[in-house]
Amino acid sequence: MVKEAPKVTVEVDGHRLGLSSLEKVMYPQTGTTKAQVLDYYARISAVLLPHLAGRPVTRVRYPHGVADPMRFFEKNLPPGTPAWIRRAGRDPVFPLIDDLAGLTYFANLNSLELHVPQWRVDGEGRDATPRNPDRLVIDLDPGPGTGLAECARVALLVRERLGGIGLHTIPVTSGSKGLQLYAVLPGAHTSDEIRDTVQQLAQELTKAHPDLIVWKMAKDLRPGKVFLDWSQNVAAKTTVCPYSLRGRETPTAAAPRSWEEIELGADGGPLEQLRMEAVLERAAEGADLAAELTA
């Protein structure tokens, strides 16, 4: 019988937490352990937490690491969640993760990925009510035969189009295959209105660039093109949070990028998904490139 490693008790923000299985390998290709995942989330928390603040968090849990087929999205709070974790909603009841203690608690449950909607809530608990979206998002998903270079080319087209209506676009490499593009909104329109606007933009760009872009979700239309996914603006949908890890073969993370990097990638220069070590280095060197989204 394999003896389970003892828990390590730590105090975070005044809360005592038991951390378990710290030597568990979460990313076999790189040997990245659960302890290193917890360390990443602790060190990136200063820039990550403002992106989570006020947004119900859906987690993607990998109980045995990314190489194991068992993984699942979790919206509801799991049994045994401490009472000090803030929450929002009735069914499901989501966590609101606004401090390092909460972030550590969920990372200890092997919640590698953190996903949030484009809106925040007013209040908390059963009385929490969603606001109108304070941002829009466009997810650029490369089809077979395309990659980040094609996504970067589409990103420049989207930036130009959104700039024409007075919106500043913020690029984030997803940590998976593509790019997300965000723009801050004043909160004056509903999710349905934002969805319809972004869908129309996707249709217009597809018409103007039919060899590069597709707006319909059908998989058979995607080879050689970038799917401009407008649907993540639907109120019930979520997008991976900037700085969240991803459950890929290696510990990549969703990473805000500069437009200089995107322009270089569109011209055929180097542009790749970033691993957590590189994301930590960037965060240590300067300000959050996506800080505008947290205002």
XYZ file of C-alpha atoms in Angstrom:
295
model
C 0.000 0.000 0.000
C 1.401 3.381 -1.040
C 1.651 5.743 1.874
C 0.250 9.187 1.165
C 2.595 12.081 1.831
C 1.554 14.175 4.826
C -0.108 17.524 4.335
C 1.861 20.703 4.816
C 0.011 23.371 6.772
C 0.604 26.979 5.782
C -0.935 30.277 6.807
C -2.047 32.548 3.973
C -3.788 35.870 4.585
C -4.627 34.728 8.103
C -6.134 31.405 6.994
C -4.595 28.000 7.720
C -4.499 25.758 4.658
C -3.451 22.130 4.348
C -1.508 21.554 1.128
C -1.363 17.960 -0.078
C 0.584 15.832 -2.581
C 3.123 18.564 -3.257
C 5.431 16.180 -5.129
C 2.699 15.050 -7.530
C 3.844 15.605 -11.114
C 1.212 17.700 -12.858
C 3.056 18.138 -16.175
C 5.048 14.951 -16.898
C 6.752 16.349 -20.010
C 8.539 18.986 -17.923
C 8.367 17.259 -14.537
C 6.455 20.229 -13.120
C 5.055 19.370 -9.698
C 2.047 20.547 -7.769
C 4.397 22.484 -5.485
C 5.650 24.407 -8.523
C 2.081 25.092 -9.648
C 1.278 26.504 -6.202
C 4.468 28.556 -6.326
C 3.502 29.955 -9.729
C 0.078 31.042 -8.536
C 1.542 32.624 -5.399
C 4.153 34.572 -7.358
C 1.796 35.672 -10.150
C -1.054 36.564 -7.781
C -0.335 40.305 -7.727
C -1.230 40.608 -11.413
C -3.668 37.685 -11.644
C -6.030 38.516 -8.782
C -7.226 41.854 -10.234
C -8.359 39.943 -13.341
C -10.401 37.559 -11.178
C -11.862 40.207 -8.870
C -15.648 40.307 -8.854
C -15.990 37.579 -11.486
C -17.447 34.125 -10.731
C -14.680 31.595 -11.374
C -15.110 28.313 -13.217
C -12.200 25.965 -12.625
C -10.805 23.155 -14.755
C -9.461 20.504 -12.406
C -6.810 17.912 -13.255
C -6.788 15.551 -10.247
C -3.928 13.419 -11.598
C -2.153 15.913 -13.829
C -2.449 16.786 -17.506
C -1.424 13.355 -18.829
C -4.393 11.645 -17.196
C -7.697 11.717 -19.114
C -9.631 12.620 -15.972
C -10.321 16.359 -15.958
C -13.480 18.361 -15.462
C -14.961 21.836 -15.412
C -16.263 22.813 -11.996
C -18.648 25.702 -11.427
C -20.151 24.886 -8.042
C -18.125 25.166 -4.874
C -16.929 21.688 -3.885
C -17.970 20.143 -0.560
C -15.817 21.299 2.318
C -15.095 24.754 0.894
C -14.181 27.039 3.820
C -16.814 29.550 4.877
C -14.391 32.430 4.338
C -14.348 31.857 0.564
C -16.628 34.489 -0.934
C -19.285 33.169 -3.287
C -21.891 34.292 -5.781
C -25.066 32.735 -7.113
C -27.660 30.196 -6.119
C -27.443 27.338 -8.605
C -24.608 27.001 -9.307
C -22.754 28.702 -6.464
C -19.468 30.050 -7.829
C -16.430 31.148 -5.849
C -15.181 34.713 -5.970
C -11.400 34.497 -5.757
C -10.070 37.835 -4.614
C -7.125 37.000 -2.375
C -4.091 34.739 -2.253
C -5.704 32.433 0.298
C -8.599 31.656 -2.033
C -6.271 31.255 -4.997
C -4.088 28.859 -3.009
C -7.094 26.867 -1.826
C -8.287 26.176 -5.362
C -4.794 25.580 -6.756
C -4.381 22.928 -4.059
C -7.469 21.219 -5.523
C -5.538 20.866 -8.805
C -7.516 23.658 -10.455
C -4.939 24.397 -13.120
C -7.216 26.585 -15.245
C -9.319 29.542 -14.099
C -12.075 30.806 -16.409
C -14.232 33.913 -15.957
C -17.110 35.681 -17.754
C -16.892 39.137 -19.302
C -18.989 40.612 -16.480
C -18.636 41.174 -12.757
C -21.215 40.823 -10.008
C -22.638 43.315 -7.556
C -22.827 41.931 -4.043
C -22.159 38.337 -3.113
C -23.872 35.152 -1.998
C -27.408 34.385 -3.115
C -28.077 38.068 -3.725
C -25.195 38.599 -6.168
C -26.408 40.096 -9.441
C -24.494 40.214 -12.738
C -23.649 43.601 -14.173
C -23.515 44.367 -17.862
C -20.216 43.255 -19.439
C -17.283 45.588 -18.836
C -15.289 44.126 -21.713
C -15.669 42.216 -24.952
C -13.525 39.300 -26.021
C -12.715 37.779 -29.396
C -11.083 34.366 -29.341
C -8.904 33.626 -32.366
C -8.742 29.861 -32.823
C -6.367 28.617 -35.542
C -7.752 25.857 -37.728
C -5.681 22.962 -39.099
C -2.763 24.263 -41.133
C -2.650 27.605 -39.331
C -1.035 28.860 -36.144
C -0.132 31.936 -34.156
C 1.220 33.746 -37.223
C -2.198 33.664 -38.880
C -3.866 34.590 -35.587
C -1.546 37.593 -35.356
C -2.540 38.710 -38.856
C -6.206 38.491 -37.903
C -5.499 40.313 -34.634
C -4.188 43.304 -36.578
C -7.373 43.376 -38.658
C -9.527 43.211 -35.529
C -7.473 45.953 -33.865
C -8.038 48.227 -36.842
C -11.780 47.537 -36.875
C -12.235 48.038 -33.123
C -10.056 51.136 -33.215
C -12.451 52.566 -35.763
C -15.197 52.578 -33.128
C -12.954 53.966 -30.405
C -11.956 50.739 -28.652
C -8.407 49.868 -27.615
C -7.591 46.190 -28.191
C -5.482 44.150 -25.758
C -3.875 40.910 -27.045
C -3.348 37.819 -24.884
C -1.802 34.587 -26.139
C -4.112 31.908 -24.789
C -1.524 29.418 -23.563
C -3.259 26.872 -25.784
C -3.302 27.406 -29.562
C -4.484 30.908 -30.323
C -5.045 34.454 -29.126
C -7.674 36.361 -27.209
C -8.380 40.003 -27.958
C -10.054 42.147 -25.303
C -11.478 45.654 -25.278
C -12.777 47.572 -22.273
C -16.451 48.583 -22.365
C -18.363 51.162 -20.304
C -20.978 48.635 -19.161
C -23.805 50.321 -21.031
C -24.862 47.282 -23.097
C -26.108 43.785 -22.344
C -24.249 40.576 -23.112
C -26.671 39.865 -25.960
C -25.993 43.258 -27.510
C -22.227 42.792 -27.265
C -22.495 39.275 -28.704
C -24.487 40.550 -31.675
C -22.018 43.363 -32.333
C -19.000 41.049 -32.236
C -20.780 38.477 -34.396
C -21.446 41.164 -36.996
C -17.784 42.187 -36.888
C -16.781 38.547 -37.423
C -19.124 38.248 -40.392
C -17.793 41.439 -41.970
C -14.159 40.403 -41.541
C -14.925 36.967 -42.986
C -16.492 38.608 -46.031
C -13.475 40.901 -46.460
C -10.880 38.133 -45.878
C -12.535 34.819 -46.829
C -9.221 33.003 -47.306
C -8.062 33.832 -43.779
C -11.083 34.131 -41.467
C -14.215 32.111 -40.737
C -17.003 33.182 -38.386
C -19.154 30.045 -38.429
C -18.454 27.341 -35.848
C -18.610 24.362 -38.225
C -15.352 22.399 -37.942
C -15.261 21.551 -41.643
C -14.935 25.253 -42.511
C -11.834 25.838 -40.395
C -8.880 24.184 -42.205
C -6.452 26.860 -43.355
C -8.376 29.615 -41.573
C -8.703 31.324 -38.200
C -12.047 30.979 -36.449
C -13.085 34.362 -35.061
C -15.087 33.180 -32.065
C -17.641 35.802 -31.074
C -19.658 33.456 -28.849
C -17.609 33.922 -25.675
C -19.496 37.177 -25.180
C -22.630 35.164 -24.371
C -23.423 35.800 -20.698
C -23.217 32.113 -19.734
C -19.800 31.565 -21.326
C -16.338 32.071 -19.885
C -12.802 32.686 -21.142
C -9.540 31.592 -19.583
C -8.311 34.357 -17.290
C -5.103 36.221 -18.172
C -2.187 34.613 -16.288
C -4.062 31.342 -15.702
C -2.138 28.161 -16.373
C -3.397 25.825 -19.083
C -3.810 22.073 -19.010
C -1.534 21.464 -21.988
C 1.483 19.174 -22.332
C 3.725 21.855 -20.811
C 2.846 24.522 -18.201
C 1.921 27.349 -20.527
C -0.170 30.285 -19.339
C -2.478 32.873 -20.857
C -0.122 35.819 -21.296
C -0.784 39.481 -22.166
C 1.427 40.533 -25.065
C 2.613 43.768 -26.618
C 1.433 44.829 -30.050
C 5.061 44.886 -31.143
C 5.179 41.124 -30.518
C 1.936 40.566 -32.421
C 3.126 42.663 -35.366
C 6.398 40.736 -35.446
C 4.502 37.440 -35.432
C 2.227 38.603 -38.237
C 5.339 39.307 -40.328
C 6.648 35.791 -39.763
C 8.820 36.564 -36.750
C 8.925 34.544 -33.533
C 5.666 34.357 -31.600
C 4.870 31.442 -29.334
C 2.857 30.501 -26.299
C 4.684 31.284 -23.064
C 5.462 28.871 -20.264
C 4.898 29.858 -16.677
C 8.580 30.659 -16.078
C 8.579 33.239 -18.873
C 5.301 34.720 -17.652
C 6.759 35.104 -14.155
C 9.857 36.799 -15.572
C 7.736 39.266 -17.514
C 5.566 40.039 -14.498
C 8.672 40.681 -12.399
C 10.109 43.042 -15.009
C 7.239 45.484 -15.277
C 3.566 46.347 -15.285
C 0.672 44.152 -16.375
C 0.175 44.702 -20.117
C -3.533 43.959 -19.628
C -4.021 46.148 -16.541
C -6.605 48.206 -18.420
C -8.992 45.248 -18.078
C -8.886 45.422 -14.276
C -9.935 49.054 -13.818
